[in-house]
Amino acid sequence: MSDTEPASEIDSPATSKSATIHGDPAGQRPTVMAAGAVLWRPGSTEDTEIAVVHRPRYGDWSLPKGKLDPGETIPQAAAREVTEETGVNCVLSRHLRRICYEVPHGRDGRASKSVDYFAARALPGEFVANEEVDELRWVPAARAHEWLTYADDHHVVDSFLSLPTTMSTVLLVRHAEAGKRTEFHGDDNLRPLSEAGWRQRNQLHSLLSLFGPERVHSAPRLRCEQTVDSVAGSLRTNIESEPALSEEAYRADPEAGRRRLLRIAAEPGTAVVCSQGGVIPDLVGSLARSDGLPLGEVNSRKASVWVLSFLTTTHSGDGHSDDGSRPAPLLAAADYFPAPTPENA
């Protein structure tokens, strides 16, 4: 679980509504990697409540967090640590921020540590005191600063409060490895995943499940459908075919593809959408530009995931609505999860 708090902070990033989430935040792997979450639930009044935990070892109040286990991804660690420290399972959504600082290491040395935080909706569960955490309090999110000991946690909560909890989520996936098109003799629509692609598909299932998907959509390509079929199977639902999100259809009519994704995003909850490399960069980039979300270069490696968070409000003049008045989702946050590394795939 979590080790001692920072002796001196070396990096406290400004609030960002876009991020790339991987294990190498500054070009060099930090000595200590950790993850946590702002665990929230609807309050008894209109206020959202978040969980703060008391750690007797340090005598502090903090957000649940802890170190990554070997072979664990950042989102997996965040969800596991929340459950271990609070007794409550959760559904992850947007990435809030990464905090970096120094911690004691060895006899006289210092080490770098990074902690990635997510928003996480609480599922039913009961807190049980444990060795690491002896008390949990549900407090109004707007008053969390009064409880939390560390300024870094205040910044994380501020990031959480910057957007509402009622957003919808689209998990936009590029299909896993499927070999080379030139080496497949047959209808390219039927080109299947490669051996490496099947391993990536299994890892993607673990990642996508953390975000509580409820619906599954795919471009009509076998490799796309295979990438997300296990998610659909676990939900006992069918994959909804999305012709407008294939490369050929998107190249011919990108606006139709954007409209279709926004219709999916307009539904509440979380949807998985699997598409292709000729679609995703332009699709995400154009939505971000339209909605004023700075992303820079939009990557889309095979088996990577964009976690797109949408405000489902009525707005006009953005090119999303057919008539300028219908409710149209607004892209408010975008987090990129690169594909599994070769050694883990």
mmCIF file of C-alpha atoms in Angstrom:
data_model
loop_
_atom_site.group_PDB
_atom_site.id
_atom_site.type_symbol
_atom_site.label_atom_id
_atom_site.label_comp_id
_atom_site.label_asym_id
_atom_site.label_seq_id
_atom_site.Cartn_x
_atom_site.Cartn_y
_atom_site.Cartn_z
ATOM 1 C CA MET A 1 0.000 0.000 0.000
ATOM 2 C CA SER A 2 1.012 3.617 0.288
ATOM 3 C CA ASP A 3 4.352 4.505 1.802
ATOM 4 C CA THR A 4 5.326 7.732 3.524
ATOM 5 C CA GLU A 5 4.140 11.081 2.194
ATOM 6 C CA PRO A 6 6.530 13.414 0.347
ATOM 7 C CA ALA A 7 9.371 15.107 2.123
ATOM 8 C CA SER A 8 9.661 17.595 -0.714
ATOM 9 C CA GLU A 9 7.383 17.919 -3.699
ATOM 10 C CA ILE A 10 9.158 18.179 -7.042
ATOM 11 C CA ASP A 11 6.250 18.210 -9.468
ATOM 12 C CA SER A 12 2.619 19.142 -9.021
ATOM 13 C CA PRO A 13 1.106 19.341 -12.494
ATOM 14 C CA ALA A 14 -1.582 21.869 -13.230
ATOM 15 C CA THR A 15 -5.088 20.536 -13.670
ATOM 16 C CA SER A 16 -5.440 18.973 -17.118
ATOM 17 C CA LYS A 17 -8.458 17.551 -18.889
ATOM 18 C CA SER A 18 -6.304 15.364 -21.110
ATOM 19 C CA ALA A 19 -3.536 12.939 -20.265
ATOM 20 C CA THR A 20 -1.513 9.994 -21.511
ATOM 21 C CA ILE A 21 -1.539 7.281 -18.865
ATOM 22 C CA HIS A 22 1.459 4.969 -18.855
ATOM 23 C CA GLY A 23 4.256 3.928 -16.580
ATOM 24 C CA ASP A 24 6.938 6.315 -17.796
ATOM 25 C CA PRO A 25 5.733 9.831 -16.917
ATOM 26 C CA ALA A 26 8.934 11.743 -17.549
ATOM 27 C CA GLY A 27 10.963 9.578 -19.882
ATOM 28 C CA GLN A 28 12.466 7.680 -16.959
ATOM 29 C CA ARG A 29 10.599 5.129 -14.915
ATOM 30 C CA PRO A 30 10.170 6.467 -11.368
ATOM 31 C CA THR A 31 11.514 4.371 -8.526
ATOM 32 C CA VAL A 32 8.059 4.173 -6.941
ATOM 33 C CA MET A 33 4.791 4.107 -8.887
ATOM 34 C CA ALA A 34 1.409 4.354 -7.198
ATOM 35 C CA ALA A 35 -2.220 4.991 -8.032
ATOM 36 C CA GLY A 36 -5.373 6.032 -6.232
ATOM 37 C CA ALA A 37 -8.757 7.622 -6.685
ATOM 38 C CA VAL A 38 -11.314 10.122 -5.553
ATOM 39 C CA LEU A 39 -13.974 7.612 -4.520
ATOM 40 C CA TRP A 40 -17.382 9.273 -4.731
ATOM 41 C CA ARG A 41 -21.050 8.556 -4.176
ATOM 42 C CA PRO A 42 -24.243 10.638 -4.314
ATOM 43 C CA GLY A 43 -24.788 12.327 -0.972
ATOM 44 C CA SER A 44 -27.929 12.295 1.146
ATOM 45 C CA THR A 45 -28.585 15.815 -0.145
ATOM 46 C CA GLU A 46 -27.558 17.166 -3.544
ATOM 47 C CA ASP A 47 -23.889 17.171 -2.568
ATOM 48 C CA THR A 48 -21.548 14.495 -3.885
ATOM 49 C CA GLU A 49 -19.620 12.786 -1.098
ATOM 50 C CA ILE A 50 -16.063 11.487 -1.338
ATOM 51 C CA ALA A 51 -14.191 9.026 0.851
ATOM 52 C CA VAL A 52 -11.263 10.162 2.979
ATOM 53 C CA VAL A 53 -9.262 7.623 4.960
ATOM 54 C CA HIS A 54 -7.259 7.857 8.184
ATOM 55 C CA ARG A 55 -3.891 6.104 8.277
ATOM 56 C CA PRO A 56 -2.774 5.476 11.853
ATOM 57 C CA ARG A 57 0.838 4.904 10.818
ATOM 58 C CA TYR A 58 1.122 8.507 9.636
ATOM 59 C CA GLY A 59 -1.684 10.106 11.619
ATOM 60 C CA ASP A 60 -3.088 11.704 8.467
ATOM 61 C CA TRP A 61 -6.259 11.893 6.381
ATOM 62 C CA SER A 62 -5.783 11.182 2.688
ATOM 63 C CA LEU A 63 -7.307 9.806 -0.481
ATOM 64 C CA PRO A 64 -7.025 6.022 -0.944
ATOM 65 C CA LYS A 65 -3.900 5.113 -2.891
ATOM 66 C CA GLY A 66 -0.991 2.696 -2.949
ATOM 67 C CA LYS A 67 1.910 1.253 -4.893
ATOM 68 C CA LEU A 68 1.620 -0.841 -8.031
ATOM 69 C CA ASP A 69 2.141 -4.572 -7.651
ATOM 70 C CA PRO A 70 4.566 -6.248 -10.104
ATOM 71 C CA GLY A 71 3.008 -6.524 -13.560
ATOM 72 C CA GLU A 72 0.044 -4.353 -12.593
ATOM 73 C CA THR A 73 -1.238 -1.447 -14.669
ATOM 74 C CA ILE A 74 -1.961 1.974 -13.209
ATOM 75 C CA PRO A 75 -5.777 1.636 -13.469
ATOM 76 C CA GLN A 76 -5.662 -1.866 -11.970
ATOM 77 C CA ALA A 77 -3.663 -0.572 -9.028
ATOM 78 C CA ALA A 78 -6.043 2.346 -8.494
ATOM 79 C CA ALA A 79 -9.090 0.077 -8.352
ATOM 80 C CA ARG A 80 -7.387 -2.525 -6.161
ATOM 81 C CA GLU A 81 -6.063 0.020 -3.677
ATOM 82 C CA VAL A 82 -9.490 1.622 -3.329
ATOM 83 C CA THR A 83 -11.010 -1.746 -2.476
ATOM 84 C CA GLU A 84 -8.213 -2.747 -0.109
ATOM 85 C CA GLU A 85 -8.263 0.520 1.825
ATOM 86 C CA THR A 86 -12.017 1.167 1.870
ATOM 87 C CA GLY A 87 -13.704 -2.219 1.392
ATOM 88 C CA VAL A 88 -15.665 -0.691 -1.498
ATOM 89 C CA ASN A 89 -15.468 -1.800 -5.128
ATOM 90 C CA CYS A 90 -15.541 0.977 -7.695
ATOM 91 C CA VAL A 91 -15.949 1.934 -11.342
ATOM 92 C CA LEU A 92 -13.191 4.141 -12.738
ATOM 93 C CA SER A 93 -13.782 7.078 -15.060
ATOM 94 C CA ARG A 94 -11.541 9.998 -16.028
ATOM 95 C CA HIS A 95 -7.931 10.470 -14.976
ATOM 96 C CA LEU A 96 -7.641 13.442 -12.618
ATOM 97 C CA ARG A 97 -3.939 14.185 -12.365
ATOM 98 C CA ARG A 98 -0.486 12.778 -11.718
ATOM 99 C CA ILE A 99 1.420 13.938 -8.647
ATOM 100 C CA CYS A 100 5.209 13.518 -8.540
ATOM 101 C CA TYR A 101 7.456 13.991 -5.543
ATOM 102 C CA GLU A 102 10.480 12.618 -3.712
ATOM 103 C CA VAL A 103 10.444 10.018 -0.945
ATOM 104 C CA PRO A 104 13.201 8.561 1.247
ATOM 105 C CA HIS A 105 14.939 5.596 -0.376
ATOM 106 C CA GLY A 106 17.529 3.307 1.132
ATOM 107 C CA ARG A 107 19.635 4.439 4.046
ATOM 108 C CA ASP A 108 20.348 8.009 2.977
ATOM 109 C CA GLY A 109 18.969 8.378 -0.536
ATOM 110 C CA ARG A 110 15.925 9.841 -2.223
ATOM 111 C CA ALA A 111 13.670 8.342 -4.874
ATOM 112 C CA SER A 112 11.089 9.743 -7.266
ATOM 113 C CA LYS A 113 7.466 8.695 -6.834
ATOM 114 C CA SER A 114 4.454 9.238 -9.080
ATOM 115 C CA VAL A 115 0.818 8.798 -8.077
ATOM 116 C CA ASP A 116 -1.952 8.743 -10.691
ATOM 117 C CA TYR A 117 -5.480 9.549 -9.515
ATOM 118 C CA PHE A 118 -8.815 8.702 -11.122
ATOM 119 C CA ALA A 119 -12.416 9.552 -10.412
ATOM 120 C CA ALA A 120 -14.119 6.383 -9.145
ATOM 121 C CA ARG A 121 -17.807 5.771 -8.493
ATOM 122 C CA ALA A 122 -18.435 3.710 -5.380
ATOM 123 C CA LEU A 123 -20.347 0.446 -5.616
ATOM 124 C CA PRO A 124 -22.185 -1.015 -2.604
ATOM 125 C CA GLY A 125 -19.816 -2.139 0.130
ATOM 126 C CA GLU A 126 -18.918 -1.704 3.778
ATOM 127 C CA PHE A 127 -15.720 -0.370 5.283
ATOM 128 C CA VAL A 128 -13.763 -2.707 7.545
ATOM 129 C CA ALA A 129 -10.858 -1.262 9.521
ATOM 130 C CA ASN A 130 -7.500 -2.768 8.572
ATOM 131 C CA GLU A 131 -3.805 -2.419 9.293
ATOM 132 C CA GLU A 132 -3.361 0.464 6.859
ATOM 133 C CA VAL A 133 -6.624 2.357 7.406
ATOM 134 C CA ASP A 134 -8.533 2.492 10.678
ATOM 135 C CA GLU A 135 -11.274 4.968 9.748
ATOM 136 C CA LEU A 136 -13.208 6.105 6.669
ATOM 137 C CA ARG A 137 -15.370 9.200 6.432
ATOM 138 C CA TRP A 138 -17.765 10.190 3.652
ATOM 139 C CA VAL A 139 -17.549 13.975 3.430
ATOM 140 C CA PRO A 140 -19.097 16.542 1.059
ATOM 141 C CA ALA A 141 -16.674 16.912 -1.845
ATOM 142 C CA ALA A 142 -16.772 20.700 -1.584
ATOM 143 C CA ARG A 143 -15.537 20.456 2.028
ATOM 144 C CA ALA A 144 -12.893 17.780 1.517
ATOM 145 C CA HIS A 145 -10.065 20.298 1.949
ATOM 146 C CA GLU A 146 -11.083 20.614 5.604
ATOM 147 C CA TRP A 147 -10.287 16.929 6.115
ATOM 148 C CA LEU A 148 -7.357 16.158 3.848
ATOM 149 C CA THR A 149 -3.910 16.648 5.355
ATOM 150 C CA TYR A 150 -1.875 17.245 2.199
ATOM 151 C CA ALA A 151 -2.039 20.041 -0.360
ATOM 152 C CA ASP A 152 -1.499 17.532 -3.174
ATOM 153 C CA ASP A 153 -4.765 15.834 -2.243
ATOM 154 C CA HIS A 154 -6.474 19.238 -2.342
ATOM 155 C CA HIS A 155 -5.285 19.664 -5.940
ATOM 156 C CA VAL A 156 -6.615 16.219 -6.871
ATOM 157 C CA VAL A 157 -10.022 17.020 -5.384
ATOM 158 C CA ASP A 158 -10.042 20.340 -7.257
ATOM 159 C CA SER A 159 -9.522 18.394 -10.488
ATOM 160 C CA PHE A 160 -12.414 16.120 -9.536
ATOM 161 C CA LEU A 161 -14.689 19.088 -8.824
ATOM 162 C CA SER A 162 -13.837 20.792 -12.127
ATOM 163 C CA LEU A 163 -16.324 18.557 -13.987
ATOM 164 C CA PRO A 164 -19.625 16.955 -12.948
ATOM 165 C CA THR A 165 -20.038 13.278 -12.096
ATOM 166 C CA THR A 166 -22.914 12.863 -14.556
ATOM 167 C CA MET A 167 -20.783 12.592 -17.689
ATOM 168 C CA SER A 168 -21.026 9.697 -20.123
ATOM 169 C CA THR A 169 -17.924 7.735 -21.115
ATOM 170 C CA VAL A 170 -16.830 6.246 -24.426
ATOM 171 C CA LEU A 171 -13.933 3.784 -24.370
ATOM 172 C CA LEU A 172 -12.626 4.204 -27.922
ATOM 173 C CA VAL A 173 -10.406 1.220 -28.749
ATOM 174 C CA ARG A 174 -8.197 0.578 -31.742
ATOM 175 C CA HIS A 175 -8.281 -3.103 -32.628
ATOM 176 C CA ALA A 176 -5.424 -5.328 -31.461
ATOM 177 C CA GLU A 177 -2.621 -6.676 -33.661
ATOM 178 C CA ALA A 178 -3.899 -8.474 -36.753
ATOM 179 C CA GLY A 179 -0.783 -9.152 -38.804
ATOM 180 C CA LYS A 180 0.007 -7.460 -42.105
ATOM 181 C CA ARG A 181 -2.692 -6.700 -44.632
ATOM 182 C CA THR A 182 -0.381 -7.671 -47.493
ATOM 183 C CA GLU A 183 0.169 -11.132 -46.005
ATOM 184 C CA PHE A 184 -3.521 -11.966 -45.635
ATOM 185 C CA HIS A 185 -5.016 -13.612 -48.722
ATOM 186 C CA GLY A 186 -8.728 -13.019 -48.570
ATOM 187 C CA ASP A 187 -11.351 -10.428 -47.754
ATOM 188 C CA ASP A 188 -9.575 -7.901 -45.524
ATOM 189 C CA ASN A 189 -12.792 -7.380 -43.579
ATOM 190 C CA LEU A 190 -12.285 -10.936 -42.318
ATOM 191 C CA ARG A 191 -8.627 -10.570 -41.305
ATOM 192 C CA PRO A 192 -8.405 -11.961 -37.745
ATOM 193 C CA LEU A 193 -6.262 -11.074 -34.768
ATOM 194 C CA SER A 194 -2.746 -12.464 -34.648
ATOM 195 C CA GLU A 195 -1.379 -14.464 -31.732
ATOM 196 C CA ALA A 196 -0.048 -11.250 -30.196
ATOM 197 C CA GLY A 197 -3.418 -9.624 -30.861
ATOM 198 C CA TRP A 198 -5.250 -12.266 -28.842
ATOM 199 C CA ARG A 199 -2.932 -11.621 -25.911
ATOM 200 C CA GLN A 200 -3.582 -7.873 -26.236
ATOM 201 C CA ARG A 201 -7.327 -8.560 -26.406
ATOM 202 C CA ASN A 202 -7.161 -10.383 -23.070
ATOM 203 C CA GLN A 203 -5.304 -7.493 -21.444
ATOM 204 C CA LEU A 204 -7.752 -5.002 -22.921
ATOM 205 C CA HIS A 205 -10.624 -6.934 -21.376
ATOM 206 C CA SER A 206 -9.055 -6.428 -17.936
ATOM 207 C CA LEU A 207 -8.541 -2.703 -18.561
ATOM 208 C CA LEU A 208 -11.954 -1.977 -20.068
ATOM 209 C CA SER A 209 -13.776 -3.859 -17.309
ATOM 210 C CA LEU A 210 -12.447 -1.403 -14.714
ATOM 211 C CA PHE A 211 -14.522 1.367 -16.338
ATOM 212 C CA GLY A 212 -17.854 -0.461 -16.052
ATOM 213 C CA PRO A 213 -18.859 -0.814 -19.718
ATOM 214 C CA GLU A 214 -22.539 -1.379 -20.430
ATOM 215 C CA ARG A 215 -22.679 -1.448 -24.243
ATOM 216 C CA VAL A 216 -20.291 -2.640 -26.957
ATOM 217 C CA HIS A 217 -20.001 -1.249 -30.506
ATOM 218 C CA SER A 218 -17.600 -2.147 -33.298
ATOM 219 C CA ALA A 219 -16.732 -1.287 -36.861
ATOM 220 C CA PRO A 220 -17.768 -4.232 -39.082
ATOM 221 C CA ARG A 221 -14.301 -5.777 -39.242
ATOM 222 C CA LEU A 222 -13.537 -9.185 -37.747
ATOM 223 C CA ARG A 223 -10.383 -7.927 -36.017
ATOM 224 C CA CYS A 224 -12.363 -5.121 -34.356
ATOM 225 C CA GLU A 225 -15.139 -7.458 -33.234
ATOM 226 C CA GLN A 226 -12.647 -9.994 -31.875
ATOM 227 C CA THR A 227 -10.887 -7.266 -29.885
ATOM 228 C CA VAL A 228 -14.020 -6.539 -27.834
ATOM 229 C CA ASP A 229 -16.025 -9.764 -28.062
ATOM 230 C CA SER A 230 -14.994 -10.913 -24.594
ATOM 231 C CA VAL A 231 -16.319 -7.655 -23.121
ATOM 232 C CA ALA A 232 -19.654 -8.216 -24.852
ATOM 233 C CA GLY A 233 -19.640 -11.813 -23.662
ATOM 234 C CA SER A 234 -19.106 -10.831 -20.040
ATOM 235 C CA LEU A 235 -22.022 -8.395 -20.344
ATOM 236 C CA ARG A 236 -24.165 -11.010 -22.123
ATOM 237 C CA THR A 237 -24.919 -8.532 -24.851
ATOM 238 C CA ASN A 238 -24.419 -8.381 -28.602
ATOM 239 C CA ILE A 239 -21.887 -6.188 -30.359
ATOM 240 C CA GLU A 240 -23.658 -3.392 -32.225
ATOM 241 C CA SER A 241 -22.184 -2.952 -35.695
ATOM 242 C CA GLU A 242 -21.063 0.582 -36.607
ATOM 243 C CA PRO A 243 -20.492 0.865 -40.385
ATOM 244 C CA ALA A 244 -19.919 4.633 -40.176
ATOM 245 C CA LEU A 245 -16.835 4.002 -38.015
ATOM 246 C CA SER A 246 -14.983 1.797 -40.497
ATOM 247 C CA GLU A 247 -11.998 3.308 -42.311
ATOM 248 C CA GLU A 248 -13.666 3.272 -45.725
ATOM 249 C CA ALA A 249 -16.908 4.851 -44.541
ATOM 250 C CA TYR A 250 -15.140 7.433 -42.383
ATOM 251 C CA ARG A 251 -12.839 8.415 -45.232
ATOM 252 C CA ALA A 252 -15.889 8.990 -47.449
ATOM 253 C CA ASP A 253 -17.953 10.836 -44.813
ATOM 254 C CA PRO A 254 -16.106 11.766 -41.610
ATOM 255 C CA GLU A 255 -18.984 13.930 -40.408
ATOM 256 C CA ALA A 256 -21.283 10.894 -40.388
ATOM 257 C CA GLY A 257 -18.746 9.056 -38.254
ATOM 258 C CA ARG A 258 -18.537 11.939 -35.791
ATOM 259 C CA ARG A 259 -22.315 12.162 -35.561
ATOM 260 C CA ARG A 260 -22.560 8.452 -34.886
ATOM 261 C CA LEU A 261 -19.990 8.548 -32.080
ATOM 262 C CA LEU A 262 -21.800 11.489 -30.505
ATOM 263 C CA ARG A 263 -25.082 9.591 -30.611
ATOM 264 C CA ILE A 264 -23.382 6.761 -28.742
ATOM 265 C CA ALA A 265 -21.943 9.276 -26.257
ATOM 266 C CA ALA A 266 -25.386 10.818 -25.727
ATOM 267 C CA GLU A 267 -26.535 7.627 -24.022
ATOM 268 C CA PRO A 268 -25.879 7.544 -20.262
ATOM 269 C CA GLY A 269 -23.230 5.276 -18.807
ATOM 270 C CA THR A 270 -20.200 3.766 -20.519
ATOM 271 C CA ALA A 271 -19.851 2.352 -24.032
ATOM 272 C CA VAL A 272 -16.968 0.483 -25.669
ATOM 273 C CA VAL A 273 -16.387 1.383 -29.331
ATOM 274 C CA CYS A 274 -13.752 -0.453 -31.395
ATOM 275 C CA SER A 275 -12.511 1.104 -34.625
ATOM 276 C CA GLN A 276 -9.434 1.460 -36.826
ATOM 277 C CA GLY A 277 -6.278 3.512 -37.146
ATOM 278 C CA GLY A 278 -7.628 5.470 -40.098
ATOM 279 C CA VAL A 279 -10.525 6.713 -37.989
ATOM 280 C CA ILE A 280 -9.532 7.312 -34.386
ATOM 281 C CA PRO A 281 -6.874 10.083 -34.633
ATOM 282 C CA ASP A 282 -9.016 12.322 -36.842
ATOM 283 C CA LEU A 283 -12.193 11.515 -34.913
ATOM 284 C CA VAL A 284 -10.738 12.345 -31.502
ATOM 285 C CA GLY A 285 -8.770 15.311 -32.805
ATOM 286 C CA SER A 286 -11.722 16.894 -34.579
ATOM 287 C CA LEU A 287 -14.009 16.526 -31.560
ATOM 288 C CA ALA A 288 -11.331 17.992 -29.302
ATOM 289 C CA ARG A 289 -10.762 20.974 -31.585
ATOM 290 C CA SER A 290 -14.489 21.590 -31.930
ATOM 291 C CA ASP A 291 -14.988 21.543 -28.171
ATOM 292 C CA GLY A 292 -11.860 23.501 -27.234
ATOM 293 C CA LEU A 293 -9.988 20.622 -25.598
ATOM 294 C CA PRO A 294 -6.211 20.894 -26.190
ATOM 295 C CA LEU A 295 -4.779 17.461 -27.010
ATOM 296 C CA GLY A 296 -1.749 18.007 -29.209
ATOM 297 C CA GLU A 297 -0.839 14.933 -31.248
ATOM 298 C CA VAL A 298 -3.533 12.246 -31.123
ATOM 299 C CA ASN A 299 -1.933 8.812 -30.926
ATOM 300 C CA SER A 300 -3.729 5.571 -31.710
ATOM 301 C CA ARG A 301 -1.502 2.507 -31.579
ATOM 302 C CA LYS A 302 -3.064 -0.903 -32.007
ATOM 303 C CA ALA A 303 -4.774 -2.095 -28.798
ATOM 304 C CA SER A 304 -4.697 1.411 -27.307
ATOM 305 C CA VAL A 305 -7.682 3.066 -25.633
ATOM 306 C CA TRP A 306 -9.013 6.609 -25.472
ATOM 307 C CA VAL A 307 -11.220 7.207 -22.427
ATOM 308 C CA LEU A 308 -13.485 10.017 -23.638
ATOM 309 C CA SER A 309 -15.664 11.836 -21.092
ATOM 310 C CA PHE A 310 -18.663 13.747 -22.439
ATOM 311 C CA LEU A 311 -20.922 16.388 -20.953
ATOM 312 C CA THR A 312 -24.424 15.643 -22.204
ATOM 313 C CA THR A 313 -25.716 19.222 -22.316
ATOM 314 C CA THR A 314 -27.440 21.366 -24.929
ATOM 315 C CA HIS A 315 -25.104 23.684 -26.771
ATOM 316 C CA SER A 316 -25.034 25.241 -30.222
ATOM 317 C CA GLY A 317 -22.507 26.471 -32.702
ATOM 318 C CA ASP A 318 -20.172 23.503 -32.263
ATOM 319 C CA GLY A 319 -21.124 21.525 -35.331
ATOM 320 C CA HIS A 320 -22.405 18.577 -33.307
ATOM 321 C CA SER A 321 -26.190 19.024 -33.423
ATOM 322 C CA ASP A 322 -28.219 18.733 -36.587
ATOM 323 C CA ASP A 323 -30.317 21.781 -35.700
ATOM 324 C CA GLY A 324 -28.094 23.578 -33.174
ATOM 325 C CA SER A 325 -30.509 23.028 -30.287
ATOM 326 C CA ARG A 326 -30.712 19.295 -29.607
ATOM 327 C CA PRO A 327 -28.718 17.988 -26.666
ATOM 328 C CA ALA A 328 -25.268 17.194 -28.013
ATOM 329 C CA PRO A 329 -22.411 15.726 -26.016
ATOM 330 C CA LEU A 330 -19.403 17.943 -25.377
ATOM 331 C CA LEU A 331 -15.984 16.298 -25.121
ATOM 332 C CA ALA A 332 -14.735 17.461 -21.729
ATOM 333 C CA ALA A 333 -11.812 15.113 -21.005
ATOM 334 C CA ALA A 334 -9.721 12.635 -22.989
ATOM 335 C CA ASP A 335 -7.210 10.174 -21.537
ATOM 336 C CA TYR A 336 -4.999 7.943 -23.676
ATOM 337 C CA PHE A 337 -3.882 4.489 -22.555
ATOM 338 C CA PRO A 338 -1.140 3.096 -24.822
ATOM 339 C CA ALA A 339 -1.220 -0.505 -25.981
ATOM 340 C CA PRO A 340 0.174 -3.252 -23.759
ATOM 341 C CA THR A 341 3.956 -3.422 -23.976
ATOM 342 C CA PRO A 342 5.422 -6.305 -26.022
ATOM 343 C CA GLU A 343 6.748 -8.075 -22.933
ATOM 344 C CA ASN A 344 3.298 -7.970 -21.340
ATOM 345 C CA ALA A 345 1.287 -8.670 -24.467
#
